[in-house]
GROMACS .gro file of C-alpha atoms in nm:
model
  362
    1UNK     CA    1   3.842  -0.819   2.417
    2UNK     CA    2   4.020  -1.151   2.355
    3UNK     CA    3   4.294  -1.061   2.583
    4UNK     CA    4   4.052  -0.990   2.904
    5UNK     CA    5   3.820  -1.279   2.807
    6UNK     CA    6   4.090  -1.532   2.741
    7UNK     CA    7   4.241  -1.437   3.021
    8UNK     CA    8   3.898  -1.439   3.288
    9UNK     CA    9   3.839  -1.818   3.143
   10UNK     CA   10   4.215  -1.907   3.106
   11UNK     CA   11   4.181  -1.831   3.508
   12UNK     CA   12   3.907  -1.983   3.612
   13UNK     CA   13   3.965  -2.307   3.424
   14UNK     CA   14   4.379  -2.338   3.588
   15UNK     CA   15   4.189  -2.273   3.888
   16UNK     CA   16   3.895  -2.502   3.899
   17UNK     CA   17   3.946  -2.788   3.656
   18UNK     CA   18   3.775  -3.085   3.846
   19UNK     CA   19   3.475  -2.807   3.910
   20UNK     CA   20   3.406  -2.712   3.557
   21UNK     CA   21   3.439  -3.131   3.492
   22UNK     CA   22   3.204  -3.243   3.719
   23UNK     CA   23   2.942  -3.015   3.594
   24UNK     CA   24   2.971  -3.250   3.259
   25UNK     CA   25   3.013  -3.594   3.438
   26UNK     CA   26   2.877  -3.549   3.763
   27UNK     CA   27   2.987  -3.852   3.941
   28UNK     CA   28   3.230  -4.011   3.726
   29UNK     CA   29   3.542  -3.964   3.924
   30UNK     CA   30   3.837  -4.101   3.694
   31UNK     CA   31   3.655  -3.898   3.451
   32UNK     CA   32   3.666  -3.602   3.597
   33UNK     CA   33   4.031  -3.646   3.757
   34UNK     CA   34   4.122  -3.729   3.387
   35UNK     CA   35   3.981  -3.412   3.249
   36UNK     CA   36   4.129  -3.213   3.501
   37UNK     CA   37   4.431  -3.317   3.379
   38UNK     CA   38   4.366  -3.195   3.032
   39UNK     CA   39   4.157  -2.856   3.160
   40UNK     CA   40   4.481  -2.709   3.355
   41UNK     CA   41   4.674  -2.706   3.034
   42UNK     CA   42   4.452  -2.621   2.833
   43UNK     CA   43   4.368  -2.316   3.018
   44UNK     CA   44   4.684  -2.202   2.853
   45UNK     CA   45   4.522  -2.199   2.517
   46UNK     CA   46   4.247  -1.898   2.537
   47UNK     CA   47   4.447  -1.583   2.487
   48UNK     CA   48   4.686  -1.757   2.170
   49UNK     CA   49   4.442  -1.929   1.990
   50UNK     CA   50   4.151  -1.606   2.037
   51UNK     CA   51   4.448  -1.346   1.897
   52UNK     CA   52   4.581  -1.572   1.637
   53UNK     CA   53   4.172  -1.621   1.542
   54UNK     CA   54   4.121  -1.259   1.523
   55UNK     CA   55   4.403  -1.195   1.337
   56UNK     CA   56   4.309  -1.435   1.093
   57UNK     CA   57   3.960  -1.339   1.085
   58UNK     CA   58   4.083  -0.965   0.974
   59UNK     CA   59   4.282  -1.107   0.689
   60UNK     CA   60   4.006  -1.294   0.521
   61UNK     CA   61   3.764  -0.974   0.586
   62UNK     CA   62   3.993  -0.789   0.338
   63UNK     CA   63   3.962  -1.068   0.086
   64UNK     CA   64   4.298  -1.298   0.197
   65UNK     CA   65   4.144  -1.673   0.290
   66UNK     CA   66   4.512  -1.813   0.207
   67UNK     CA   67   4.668  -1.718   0.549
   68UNK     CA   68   4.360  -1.942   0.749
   69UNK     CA   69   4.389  -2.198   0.451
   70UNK     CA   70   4.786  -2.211   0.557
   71UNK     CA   71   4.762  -2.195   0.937
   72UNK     CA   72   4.469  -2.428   0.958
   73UNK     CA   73   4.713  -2.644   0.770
   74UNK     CA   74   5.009  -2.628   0.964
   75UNK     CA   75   4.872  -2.626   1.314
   76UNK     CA   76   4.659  -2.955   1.191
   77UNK     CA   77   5.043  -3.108   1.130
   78UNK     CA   78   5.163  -2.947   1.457
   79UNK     CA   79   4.881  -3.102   1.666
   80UNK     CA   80   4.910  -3.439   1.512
   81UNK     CA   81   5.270  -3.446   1.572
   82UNK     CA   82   5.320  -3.339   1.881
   83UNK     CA   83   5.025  -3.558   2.013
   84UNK     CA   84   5.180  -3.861   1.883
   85UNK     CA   85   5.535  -3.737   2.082
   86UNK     CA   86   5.329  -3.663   2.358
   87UNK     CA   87   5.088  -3.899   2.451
   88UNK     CA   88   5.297  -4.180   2.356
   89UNK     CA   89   5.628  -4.051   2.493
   90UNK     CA   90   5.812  -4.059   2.175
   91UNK     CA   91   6.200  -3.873   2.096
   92UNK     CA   92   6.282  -4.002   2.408
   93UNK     CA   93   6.009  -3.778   2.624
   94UNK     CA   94   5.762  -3.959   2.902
   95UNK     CA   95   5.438  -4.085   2.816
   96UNK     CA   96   5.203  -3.825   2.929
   97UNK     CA   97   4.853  -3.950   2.810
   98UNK     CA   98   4.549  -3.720   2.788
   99UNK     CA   99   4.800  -3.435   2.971
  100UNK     CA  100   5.035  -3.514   2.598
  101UNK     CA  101   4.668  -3.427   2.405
  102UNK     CA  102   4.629  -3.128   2.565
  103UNK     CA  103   5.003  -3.021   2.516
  104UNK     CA  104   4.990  -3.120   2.186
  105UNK     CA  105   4.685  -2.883   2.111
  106UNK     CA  106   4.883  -2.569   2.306
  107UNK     CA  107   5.165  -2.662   2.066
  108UNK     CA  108   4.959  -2.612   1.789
  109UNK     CA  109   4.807  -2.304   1.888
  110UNK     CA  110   5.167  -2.139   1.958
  111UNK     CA  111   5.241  -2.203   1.613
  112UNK     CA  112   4.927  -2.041   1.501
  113UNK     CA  113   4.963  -1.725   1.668
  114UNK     CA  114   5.325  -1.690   1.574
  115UNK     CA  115   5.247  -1.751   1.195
  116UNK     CA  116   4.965  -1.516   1.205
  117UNK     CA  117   5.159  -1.262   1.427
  118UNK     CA  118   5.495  -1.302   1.127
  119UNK     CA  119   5.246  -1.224   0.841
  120UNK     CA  120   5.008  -0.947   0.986
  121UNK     CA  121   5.271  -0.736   1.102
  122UNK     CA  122   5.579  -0.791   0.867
  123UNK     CA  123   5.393  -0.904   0.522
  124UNK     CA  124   5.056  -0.790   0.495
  125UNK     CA  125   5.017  -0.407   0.326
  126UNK     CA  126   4.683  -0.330   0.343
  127UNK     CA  127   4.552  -0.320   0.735
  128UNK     CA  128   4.874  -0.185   0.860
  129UNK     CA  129   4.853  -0.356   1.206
  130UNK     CA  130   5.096  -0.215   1.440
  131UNK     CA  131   5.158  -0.381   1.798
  132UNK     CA  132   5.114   0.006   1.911
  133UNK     CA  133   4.789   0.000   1.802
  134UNK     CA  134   4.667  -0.180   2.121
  135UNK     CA  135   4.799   0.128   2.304
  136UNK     CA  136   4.538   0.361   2.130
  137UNK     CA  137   4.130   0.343   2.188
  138UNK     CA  138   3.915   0.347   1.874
  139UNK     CA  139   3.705   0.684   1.760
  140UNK     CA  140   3.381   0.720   1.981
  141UNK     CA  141   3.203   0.673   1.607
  142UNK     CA  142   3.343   0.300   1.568
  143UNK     CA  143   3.250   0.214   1.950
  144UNK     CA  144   2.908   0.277   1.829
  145UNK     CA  145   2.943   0.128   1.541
  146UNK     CA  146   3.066  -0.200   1.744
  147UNK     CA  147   2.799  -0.190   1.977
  148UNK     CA  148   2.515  -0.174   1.668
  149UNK     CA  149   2.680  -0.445   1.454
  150UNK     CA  150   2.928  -0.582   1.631
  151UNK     CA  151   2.830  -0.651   2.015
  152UNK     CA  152   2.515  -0.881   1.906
  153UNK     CA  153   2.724  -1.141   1.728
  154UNK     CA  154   2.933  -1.150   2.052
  155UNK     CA  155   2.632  -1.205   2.289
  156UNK     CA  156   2.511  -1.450   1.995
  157UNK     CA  157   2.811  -1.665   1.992
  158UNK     CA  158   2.871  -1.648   2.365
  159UNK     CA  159   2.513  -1.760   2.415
  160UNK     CA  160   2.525  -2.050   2.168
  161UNK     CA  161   2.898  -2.149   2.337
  162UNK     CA  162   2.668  -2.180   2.685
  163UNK     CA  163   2.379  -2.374   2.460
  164UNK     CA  164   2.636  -2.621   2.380
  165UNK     CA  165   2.762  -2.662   2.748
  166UNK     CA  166   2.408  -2.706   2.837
  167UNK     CA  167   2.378  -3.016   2.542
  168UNK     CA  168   2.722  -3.126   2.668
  169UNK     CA  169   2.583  -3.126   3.038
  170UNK     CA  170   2.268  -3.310   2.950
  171UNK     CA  171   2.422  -3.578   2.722
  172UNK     CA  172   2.739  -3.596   3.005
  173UNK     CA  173   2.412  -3.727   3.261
  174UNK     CA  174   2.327  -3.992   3.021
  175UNK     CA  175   2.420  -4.322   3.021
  176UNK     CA  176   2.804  -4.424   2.922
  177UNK     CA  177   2.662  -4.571   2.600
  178UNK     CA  178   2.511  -4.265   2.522
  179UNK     CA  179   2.854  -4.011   2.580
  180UNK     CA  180   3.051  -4.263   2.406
  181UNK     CA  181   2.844  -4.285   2.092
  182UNK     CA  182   2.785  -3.872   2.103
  183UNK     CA  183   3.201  -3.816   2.092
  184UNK     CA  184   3.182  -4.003   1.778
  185UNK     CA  185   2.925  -3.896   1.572
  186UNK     CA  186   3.072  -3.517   1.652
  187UNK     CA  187   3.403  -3.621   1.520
  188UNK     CA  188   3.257  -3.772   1.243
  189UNK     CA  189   3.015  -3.433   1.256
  190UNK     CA  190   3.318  -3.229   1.208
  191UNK     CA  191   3.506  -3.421   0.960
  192UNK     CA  192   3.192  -3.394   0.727
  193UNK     CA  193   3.120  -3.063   0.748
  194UNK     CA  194   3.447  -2.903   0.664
  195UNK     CA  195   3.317  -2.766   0.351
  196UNK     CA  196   2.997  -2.649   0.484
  197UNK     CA  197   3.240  -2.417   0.761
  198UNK     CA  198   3.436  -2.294   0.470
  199UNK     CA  199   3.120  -2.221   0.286
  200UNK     CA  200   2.990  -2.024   0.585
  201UNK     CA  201   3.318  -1.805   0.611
  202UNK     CA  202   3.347  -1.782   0.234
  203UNK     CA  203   2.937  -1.630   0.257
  204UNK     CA  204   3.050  -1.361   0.525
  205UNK     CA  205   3.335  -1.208   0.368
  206UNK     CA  206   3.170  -1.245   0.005
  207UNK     CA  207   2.875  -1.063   0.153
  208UNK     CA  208   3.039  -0.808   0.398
  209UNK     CA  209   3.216  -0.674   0.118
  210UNK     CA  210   2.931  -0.670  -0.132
  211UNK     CA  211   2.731  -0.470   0.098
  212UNK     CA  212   3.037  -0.244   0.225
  213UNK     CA  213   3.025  -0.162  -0.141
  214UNK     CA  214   2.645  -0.054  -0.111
  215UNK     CA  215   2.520  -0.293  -0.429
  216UNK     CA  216   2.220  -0.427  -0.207
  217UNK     CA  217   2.093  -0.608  -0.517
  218UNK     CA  218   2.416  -0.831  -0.596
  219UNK     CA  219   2.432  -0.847  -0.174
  220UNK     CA  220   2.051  -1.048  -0.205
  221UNK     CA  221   2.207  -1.230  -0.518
  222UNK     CA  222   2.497  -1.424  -0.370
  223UNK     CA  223   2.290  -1.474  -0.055
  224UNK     CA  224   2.055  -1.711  -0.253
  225UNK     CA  225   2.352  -1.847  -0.431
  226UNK     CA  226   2.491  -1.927  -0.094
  227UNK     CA  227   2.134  -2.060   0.008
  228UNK     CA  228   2.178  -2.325  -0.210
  229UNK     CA  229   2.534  -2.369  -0.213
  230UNK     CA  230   2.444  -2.505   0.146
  231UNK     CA  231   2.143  -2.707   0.061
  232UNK     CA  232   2.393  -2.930  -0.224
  233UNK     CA  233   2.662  -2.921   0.074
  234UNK     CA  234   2.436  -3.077   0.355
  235UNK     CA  235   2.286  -3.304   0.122
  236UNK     CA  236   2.603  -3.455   0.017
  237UNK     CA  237   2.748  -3.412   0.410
  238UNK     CA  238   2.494  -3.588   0.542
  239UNK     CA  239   2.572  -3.906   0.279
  240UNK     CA  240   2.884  -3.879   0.372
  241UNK     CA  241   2.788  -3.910   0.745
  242UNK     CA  242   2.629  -4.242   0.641
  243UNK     CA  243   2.944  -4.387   0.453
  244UNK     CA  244   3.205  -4.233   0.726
  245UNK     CA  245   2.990  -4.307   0.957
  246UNK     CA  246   2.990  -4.705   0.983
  247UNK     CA  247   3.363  -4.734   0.890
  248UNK     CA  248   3.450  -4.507   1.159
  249UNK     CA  249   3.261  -4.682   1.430
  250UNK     CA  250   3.488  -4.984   1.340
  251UNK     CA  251   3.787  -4.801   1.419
  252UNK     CA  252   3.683  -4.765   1.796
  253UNK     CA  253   3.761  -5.021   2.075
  254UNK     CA  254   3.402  -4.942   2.222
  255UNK     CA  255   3.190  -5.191   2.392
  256UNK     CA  256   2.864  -5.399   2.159
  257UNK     CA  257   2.613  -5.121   2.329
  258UNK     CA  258   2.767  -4.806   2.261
  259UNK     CA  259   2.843  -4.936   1.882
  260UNK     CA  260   2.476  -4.985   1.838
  261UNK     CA  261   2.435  -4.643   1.967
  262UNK     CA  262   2.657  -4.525   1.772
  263UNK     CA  263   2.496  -4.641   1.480
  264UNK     CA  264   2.163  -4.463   1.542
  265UNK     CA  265   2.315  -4.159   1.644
  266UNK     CA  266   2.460  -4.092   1.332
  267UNK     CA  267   2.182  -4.181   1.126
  268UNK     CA  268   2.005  -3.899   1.319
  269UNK     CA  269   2.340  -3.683   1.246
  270UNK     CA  270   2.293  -3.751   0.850
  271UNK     CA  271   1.903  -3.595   0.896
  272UNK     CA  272   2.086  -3.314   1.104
  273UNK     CA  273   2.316  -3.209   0.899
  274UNK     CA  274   2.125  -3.065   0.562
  275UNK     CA  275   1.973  -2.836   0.796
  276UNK     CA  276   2.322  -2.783   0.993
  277UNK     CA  277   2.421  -2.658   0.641
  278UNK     CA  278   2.171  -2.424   0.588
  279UNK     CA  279   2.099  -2.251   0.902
  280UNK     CA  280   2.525  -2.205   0.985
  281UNK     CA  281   2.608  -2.068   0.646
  282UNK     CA  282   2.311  -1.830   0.707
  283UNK     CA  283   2.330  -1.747   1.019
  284UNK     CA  284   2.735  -1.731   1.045
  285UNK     CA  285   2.797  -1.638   0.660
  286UNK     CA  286   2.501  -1.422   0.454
  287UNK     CA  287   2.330  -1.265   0.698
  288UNK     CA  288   2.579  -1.163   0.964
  289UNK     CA  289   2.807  -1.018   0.664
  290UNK     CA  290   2.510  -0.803   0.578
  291UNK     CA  291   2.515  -0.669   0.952
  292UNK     CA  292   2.169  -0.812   1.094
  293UNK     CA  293   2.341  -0.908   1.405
  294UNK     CA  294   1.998  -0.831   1.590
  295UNK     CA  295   1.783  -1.054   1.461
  296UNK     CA  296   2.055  -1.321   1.477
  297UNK     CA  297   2.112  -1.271   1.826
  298UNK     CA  298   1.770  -1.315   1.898
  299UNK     CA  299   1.698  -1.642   1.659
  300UNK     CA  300   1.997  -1.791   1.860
  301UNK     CA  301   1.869  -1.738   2.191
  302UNK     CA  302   1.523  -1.813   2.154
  303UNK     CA  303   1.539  -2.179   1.969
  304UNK     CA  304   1.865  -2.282   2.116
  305UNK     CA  305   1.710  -2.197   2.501
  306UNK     CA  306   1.389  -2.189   2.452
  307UNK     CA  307   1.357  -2.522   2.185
  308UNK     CA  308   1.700  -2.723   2.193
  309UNK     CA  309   1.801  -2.741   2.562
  310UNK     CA  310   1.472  -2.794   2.696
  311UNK     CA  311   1.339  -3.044   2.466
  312UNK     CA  312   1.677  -3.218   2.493
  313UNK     CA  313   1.629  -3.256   2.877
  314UNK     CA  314   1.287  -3.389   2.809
  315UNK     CA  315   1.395  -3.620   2.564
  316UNK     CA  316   1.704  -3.795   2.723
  317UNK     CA  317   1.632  -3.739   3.116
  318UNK     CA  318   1.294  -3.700   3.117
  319UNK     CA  319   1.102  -3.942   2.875
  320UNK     CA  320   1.424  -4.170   2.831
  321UNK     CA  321   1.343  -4.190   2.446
  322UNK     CA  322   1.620  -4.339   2.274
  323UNK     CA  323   1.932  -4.198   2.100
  324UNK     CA  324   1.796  -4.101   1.763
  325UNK     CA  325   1.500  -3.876   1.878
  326UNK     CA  326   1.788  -3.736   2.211
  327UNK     CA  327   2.012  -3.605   1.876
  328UNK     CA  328   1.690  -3.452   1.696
  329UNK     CA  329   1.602  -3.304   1.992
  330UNK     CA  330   1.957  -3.157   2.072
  331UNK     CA  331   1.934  -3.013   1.708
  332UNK     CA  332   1.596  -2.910   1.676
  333UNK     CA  333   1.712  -2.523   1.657
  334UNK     CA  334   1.900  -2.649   1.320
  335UNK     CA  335   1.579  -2.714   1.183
  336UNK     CA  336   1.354  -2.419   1.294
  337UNK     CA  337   1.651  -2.173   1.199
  338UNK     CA  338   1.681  -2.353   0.835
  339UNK     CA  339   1.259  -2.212   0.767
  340UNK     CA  340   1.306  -1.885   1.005
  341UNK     CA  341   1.636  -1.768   0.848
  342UNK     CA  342   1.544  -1.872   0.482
  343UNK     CA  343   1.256  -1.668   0.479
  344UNK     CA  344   1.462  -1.342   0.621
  345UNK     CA  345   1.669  -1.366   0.338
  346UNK     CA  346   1.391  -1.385   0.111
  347UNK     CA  347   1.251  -1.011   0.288
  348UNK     CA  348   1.551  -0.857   0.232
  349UNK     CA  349   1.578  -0.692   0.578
  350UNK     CA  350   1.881  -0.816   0.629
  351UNK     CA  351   2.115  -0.563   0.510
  352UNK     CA  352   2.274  -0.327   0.701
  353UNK     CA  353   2.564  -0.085   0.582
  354UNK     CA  354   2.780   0.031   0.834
  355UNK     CA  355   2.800   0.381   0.885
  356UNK     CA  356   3.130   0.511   0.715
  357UNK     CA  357   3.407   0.682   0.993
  358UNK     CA  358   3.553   1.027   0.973
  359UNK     CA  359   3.931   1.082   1.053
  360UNK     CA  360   4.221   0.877   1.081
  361UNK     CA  361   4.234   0.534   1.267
  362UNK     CA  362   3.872   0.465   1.184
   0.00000   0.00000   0.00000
């Protein structure tokens, strides 16, 4: 699946770089040429990074988080690296500029998938992974097994990527101000969080296995412990947004207006983000590892399309309110998920064994 999907949006983005830009900054033609730039090598990235995430992924199902602990690690030295070499034309190389960030990133990725690659064939014992295996289609029993617990969190995810293209479309036809301040706050976003994404994957693979073993009870256990695992981690993520927050701005050689944006944007990001907590390690961690990939699917779809994107348009191209309520707005699903999930996790309904497989291979 990550080989044919890579590949179909590897294509298309070689292909049609200043397309795909100019459906985020319609208009802004260095913009666009710029991103172009970075899109055609990028394109490169889709199949390596997808097969070194899978691989990855399957370790820490089976208990191992060292090997993404390891790799995260090393491809964050990679990246840094080779983006300083890059974009500045270091070791004697020409200064390639936003084309040396994006070569810098396929760099990284490289070195993720060999790593992974190294350790899932040659050291780990328990999977077995064998690069014949991709010669051999699964039992009919685990297609259908796929398609009941599997297939939703695809369409899920895939939805939510589009959700977020949608926010990146409407904030791209905003003022410069506006996409300046919003490429901030989501660094800052991201740096803050890192414990609430590790939370998340700890909750699914904690959970999955717990309910794999069919003790439902301890399964409802660690989800509340999760629950408010998250709650202490978005509290204390969203101060940190606050202290980061200011300091960061500072760092930027941004122009008076899109500082002050800045500034309000992220206030609205440390509101945000106690929910962000909540509904991702919920959604993402507790109750996809206990299979309700249904109901997930359709909590995605319905308050990221039906709440999110059109209350964001409203918001920031319709009304013209300012920055803090456009970031609410953009987030709103965070909040309605936090209630919706919390009290499916109270029900119980969430849990859902997989069916065990007869025969080899399963």
């Amino acid at each position: 699946l990550v080989i044919i999907l890579g590949g179909v949006f590897g294509v298309l983005t070689y292909l049609f770089p200043e397309q795909i830009m100019a459906i985020y900054v319609p208009g802004k033609t260095e913009v666009i040429r710029l991103g172009a730039q970075y899109l055609r090598i990028t394109a490169l990235i889709f199949i390596p990074h997808g097969i070194a995430l899978v691989m990855s992924n399957v370790v820490r199902s089976v208990g191992n988080a060292k090997l993404g602990l390891y790799v995260s690690l090393l491809s964050f030295t990679v990246n840094i690296g080779a983006n300083y070499v890059f974009i500045f034309g270091k070791l004697g190389l020409p200064a390639m500029g936003v084309m040396g960030a994006a070569l810098g990133t396929l760099c990284a990725r490289i070195v993720e998938l060999i790593v992974c690659a190294v350790y899932l064939l040659k050291v780990e014992k328990v999977l077995k992974y064998r690069p014949t295996g991709l010669l051999k289609l699964p039992q009919p029993e685990l297609f259908r097994e796929f398609r009941r617990l599997g297939l939703p969190a695809i369409v899920s995810d895939s939805l939510l990527g589009f959700a977020n293209t949608a926010i990146s479309m409407i904030i791209g036809r905003m003022s410069e101000e506006v996409i300046g301040a919003w490429a901030i706050v989501m660094v800052v976003d991201r740096m803050c969080t890192v414990a609430i994404q590790g939370a998340t994957s700890a909750a699914g693979v904690v959970v999955g296995q717990t309910v794999g073993e069919g003790d439902f009870h301890r399964a409802q256990h660690e989800g509340w412990t999760f629950f408010f695992l998250s709650l202490g981690l978005g509290v204390v993520a969203g101060i940190l947004v606050l202290l980061v927050g200011d300091a960061s701005i500072g760092l930027y050689n941004i122009t008076q207006g899109t500082h002050d944006t800045a500034v309000v944007m992220m206030q609205a990001s440390a509101v945000v983000v106690c929910f962000q907590a909540i509904q991702s390690t919920l959604s993402k961690g507790v109750l996809r590892g206990g299979g309700d990939t249904k109901f997930l699917m359709v909590a995605d779809v319905l308050f990221q399309w039906c709440a999110s994107v059109p209350l964001g348009i409203l918001v920031g191209l319709v009304w013209g309110l300012g920055p803090f309520w456009v970031l609410i707005a953009l987030r709103i699903d965070y909040f309605i998920k936090s209630v919706w999930l919390t009290f499916r996790l109270k029900s119980g309904k969430w849990i859902h064994q997989a069916r065990k497989l007869n025969g080899a291979g399963a």
